mmCIF file of C-alpha atoms in Angstrom:
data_model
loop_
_atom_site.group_PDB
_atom_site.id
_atom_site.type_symbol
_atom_site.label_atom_id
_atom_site.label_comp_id
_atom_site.label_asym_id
_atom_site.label_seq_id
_atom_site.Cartn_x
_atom_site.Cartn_y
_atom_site.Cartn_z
ATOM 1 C CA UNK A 1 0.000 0.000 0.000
ATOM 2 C CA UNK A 2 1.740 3.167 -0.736
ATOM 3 C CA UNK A 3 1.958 6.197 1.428
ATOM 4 C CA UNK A 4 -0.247 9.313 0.434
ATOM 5 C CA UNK A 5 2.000 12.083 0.798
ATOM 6 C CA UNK A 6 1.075 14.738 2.843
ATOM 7 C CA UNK A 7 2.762 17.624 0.608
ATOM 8 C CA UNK A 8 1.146 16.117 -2.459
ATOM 9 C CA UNK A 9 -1.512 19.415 -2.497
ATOM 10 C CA UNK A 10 -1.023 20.956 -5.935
ATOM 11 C CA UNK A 11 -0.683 24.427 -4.744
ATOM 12 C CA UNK A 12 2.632 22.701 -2.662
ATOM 13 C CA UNK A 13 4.830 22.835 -5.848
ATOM 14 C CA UNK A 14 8.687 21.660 -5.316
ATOM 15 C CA UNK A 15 8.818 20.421 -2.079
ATOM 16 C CA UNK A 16 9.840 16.746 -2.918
ATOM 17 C CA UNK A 17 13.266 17.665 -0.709
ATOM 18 C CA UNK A 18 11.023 18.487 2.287
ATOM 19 C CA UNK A 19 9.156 15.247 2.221
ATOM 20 C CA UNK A 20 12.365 13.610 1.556
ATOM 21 C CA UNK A 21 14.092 15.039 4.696
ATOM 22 C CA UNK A 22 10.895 14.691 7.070
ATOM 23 C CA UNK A 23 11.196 11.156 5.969
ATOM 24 C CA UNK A 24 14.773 10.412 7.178
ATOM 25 C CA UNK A 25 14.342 12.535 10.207
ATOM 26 C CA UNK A 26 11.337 9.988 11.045
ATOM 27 C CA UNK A 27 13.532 7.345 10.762
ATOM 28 C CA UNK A 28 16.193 8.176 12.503
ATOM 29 C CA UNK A 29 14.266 9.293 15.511
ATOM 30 C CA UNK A 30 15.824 7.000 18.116
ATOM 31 C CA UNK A 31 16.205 8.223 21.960
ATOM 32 C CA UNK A 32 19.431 8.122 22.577
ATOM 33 C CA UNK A 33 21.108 10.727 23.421
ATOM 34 C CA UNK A 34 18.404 12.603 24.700
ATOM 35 C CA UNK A 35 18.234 16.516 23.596
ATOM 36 C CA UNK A 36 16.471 19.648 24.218
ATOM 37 C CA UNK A 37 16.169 22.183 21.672
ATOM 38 C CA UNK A 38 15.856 25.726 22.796
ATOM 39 C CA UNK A 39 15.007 29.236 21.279
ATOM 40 C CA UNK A 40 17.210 31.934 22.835
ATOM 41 C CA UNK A 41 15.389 35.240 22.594
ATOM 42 C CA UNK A 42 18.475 38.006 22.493
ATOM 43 C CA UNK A 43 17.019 41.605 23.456
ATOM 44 C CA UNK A 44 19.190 43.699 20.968
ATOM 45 C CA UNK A 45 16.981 42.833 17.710
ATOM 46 C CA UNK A 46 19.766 39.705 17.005
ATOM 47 C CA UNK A 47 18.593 36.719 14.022
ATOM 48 C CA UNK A 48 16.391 34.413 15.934
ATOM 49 C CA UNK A 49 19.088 31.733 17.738
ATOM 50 C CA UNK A 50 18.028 28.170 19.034
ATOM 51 C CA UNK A 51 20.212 25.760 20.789
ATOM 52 C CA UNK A 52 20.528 21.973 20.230
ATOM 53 C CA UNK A 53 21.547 20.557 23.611
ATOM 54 C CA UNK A 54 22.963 16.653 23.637
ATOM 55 C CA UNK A 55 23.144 14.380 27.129
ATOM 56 C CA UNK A 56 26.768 12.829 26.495
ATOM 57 C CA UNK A 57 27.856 11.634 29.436
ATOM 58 C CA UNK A 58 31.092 9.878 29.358
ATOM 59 C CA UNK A 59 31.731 11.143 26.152
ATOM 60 C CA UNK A 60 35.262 12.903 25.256
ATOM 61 C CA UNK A 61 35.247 16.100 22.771
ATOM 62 C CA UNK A 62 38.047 13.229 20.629
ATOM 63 C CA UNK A 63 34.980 10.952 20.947
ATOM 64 C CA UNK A 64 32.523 13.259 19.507
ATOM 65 C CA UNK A 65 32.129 14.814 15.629
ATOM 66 C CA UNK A 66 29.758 17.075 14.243
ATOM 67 C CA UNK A 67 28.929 17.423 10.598
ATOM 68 C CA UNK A 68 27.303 19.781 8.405
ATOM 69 C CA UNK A 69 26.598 18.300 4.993
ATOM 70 C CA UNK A 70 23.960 20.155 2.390
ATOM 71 C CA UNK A 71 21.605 20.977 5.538
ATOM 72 C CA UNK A 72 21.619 18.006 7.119
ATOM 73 C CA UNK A 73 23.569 18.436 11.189
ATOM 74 C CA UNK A 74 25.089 15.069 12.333
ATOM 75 C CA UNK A 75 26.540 14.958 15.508
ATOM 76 C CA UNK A 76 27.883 11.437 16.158
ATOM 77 C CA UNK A 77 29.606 10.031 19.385
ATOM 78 C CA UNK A 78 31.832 6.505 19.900
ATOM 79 C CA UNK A 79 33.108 5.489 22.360
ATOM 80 C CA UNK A 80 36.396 2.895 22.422
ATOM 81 C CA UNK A 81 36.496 0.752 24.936
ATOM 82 C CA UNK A 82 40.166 -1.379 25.808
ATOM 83 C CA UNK A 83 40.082 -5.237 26.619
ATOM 84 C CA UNK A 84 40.890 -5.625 29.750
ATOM 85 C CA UNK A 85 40.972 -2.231 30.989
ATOM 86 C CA UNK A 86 37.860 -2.366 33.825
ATOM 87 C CA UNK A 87 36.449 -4.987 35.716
ATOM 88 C CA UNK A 88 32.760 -4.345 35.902
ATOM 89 C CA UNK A 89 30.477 -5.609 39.000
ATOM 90 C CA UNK A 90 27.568 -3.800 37.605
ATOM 91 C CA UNK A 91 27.405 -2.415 34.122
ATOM 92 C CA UNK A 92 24.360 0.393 34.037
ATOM 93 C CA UNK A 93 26.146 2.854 32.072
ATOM 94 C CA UNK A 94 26.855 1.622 28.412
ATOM 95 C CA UNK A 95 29.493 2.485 26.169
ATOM 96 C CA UNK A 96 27.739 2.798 23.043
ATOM 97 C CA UNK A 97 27.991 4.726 19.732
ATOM 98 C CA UNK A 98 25.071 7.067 18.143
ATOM 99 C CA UNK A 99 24.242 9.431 15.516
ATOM 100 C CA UNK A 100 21.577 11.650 15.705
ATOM 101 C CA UNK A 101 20.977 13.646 12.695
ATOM 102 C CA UNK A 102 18.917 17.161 12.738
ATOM 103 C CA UNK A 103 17.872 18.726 9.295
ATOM 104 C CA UNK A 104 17.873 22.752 9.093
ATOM 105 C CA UNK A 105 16.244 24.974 7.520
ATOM 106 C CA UNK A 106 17.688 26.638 4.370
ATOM 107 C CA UNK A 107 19.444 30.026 5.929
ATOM 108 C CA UNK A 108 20.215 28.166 9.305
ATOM 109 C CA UNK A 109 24.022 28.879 10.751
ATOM 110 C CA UNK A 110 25.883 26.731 12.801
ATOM 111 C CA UNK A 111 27.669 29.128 15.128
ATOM 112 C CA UNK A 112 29.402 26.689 17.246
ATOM 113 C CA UNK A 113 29.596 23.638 19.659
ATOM 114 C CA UNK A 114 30.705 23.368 23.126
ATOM 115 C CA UNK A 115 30.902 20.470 26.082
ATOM 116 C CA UNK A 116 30.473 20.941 29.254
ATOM 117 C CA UNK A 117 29.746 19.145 32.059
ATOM 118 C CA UNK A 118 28.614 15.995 29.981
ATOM 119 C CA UNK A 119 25.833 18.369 27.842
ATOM 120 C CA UNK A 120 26.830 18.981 24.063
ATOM 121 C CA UNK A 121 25.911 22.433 23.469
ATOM 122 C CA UNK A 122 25.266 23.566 19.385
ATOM 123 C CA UNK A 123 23.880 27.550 18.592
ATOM 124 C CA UNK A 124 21.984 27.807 15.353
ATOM 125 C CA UNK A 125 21.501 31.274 14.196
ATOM 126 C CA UNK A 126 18.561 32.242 11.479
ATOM 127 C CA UNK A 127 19.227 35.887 9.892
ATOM 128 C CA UNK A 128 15.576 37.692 8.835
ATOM 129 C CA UNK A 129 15.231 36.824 5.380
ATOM 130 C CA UNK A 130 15.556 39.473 2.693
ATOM 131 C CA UNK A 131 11.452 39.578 1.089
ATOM 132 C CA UNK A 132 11.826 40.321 -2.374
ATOM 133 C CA UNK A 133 9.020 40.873 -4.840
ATOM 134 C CA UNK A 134 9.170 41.183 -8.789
ATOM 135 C CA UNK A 135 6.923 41.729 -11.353
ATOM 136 C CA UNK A 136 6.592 39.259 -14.019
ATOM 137 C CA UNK A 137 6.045 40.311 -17.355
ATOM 138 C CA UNK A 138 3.552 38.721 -19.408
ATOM 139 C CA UNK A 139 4.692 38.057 -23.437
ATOM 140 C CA UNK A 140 1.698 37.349 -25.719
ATOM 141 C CA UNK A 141 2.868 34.943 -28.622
ATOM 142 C CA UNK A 142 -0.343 35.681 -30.754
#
């Protein structure tokens, strides 16, 4: 049974690359890390900011990457663990790898990334879009 798109109004013209990324961030929804997303109102009239924030625990900044590719943000973690190096009694706290991928909006900025205190912080700036209008001229072919 195929999938009735939800963009396929005909007044929604050219937005196969929308469906397309609300389709891979669906799939790649998984819950770990766990992450807040924030808007960051600044009072001096600055580009609306948000902040992507990542729970990392355990996680080195050598153990962590973050990717910008087209629009599409990856930030991707793994963790190496040596044979031998611990003897566990409990294990609660998994070493494990991830990738959690966030697509932005065209205009979006990645301003920067920090860690601290196990929390991956990323700011995202949007500057106010330039509205342009134009005439278009008509050309009668009779």
């Amino acid at each position: 049974m195929s999938r009735i798109s939800s963009l396929s109004n005909p007044f929604l013209l050219g937005f196969d690359e929308v469906e397309r990324a609300l389709d891979r961030v669906t799939k790649a929804s998984e819950g770990y890390p766990p992450y807040n997303v924030e808007r960051i109102d600044l009072a001096d009239g600055s580009p609306l900011r948000l902040r992507i924030t990542l729970a990392v625990a355990g996680f080195t900044e050598q153990q962590l990457e973050i990717t910008l590719e087209e629009r599409e943000l990856t930030i991707s973690g793994r963790q190496v663990e040596e044979p031998g190096e611990r003897v566990f009694l409990h294990r609660g706290i998994a070493a494990r790898q991830f990738q959690r991928t966030f697509v932005l909006a065209e205009g979006m900025n990645v301003l920067g990334a920090e860690l601290r205190n196990g929390l991956l912080s990323i700011d995202l700036a949007r500057p106010e879009p330039t509205r342009q209008a134009r005439r278009i001229d008509i050309v009668s072919l009779s």
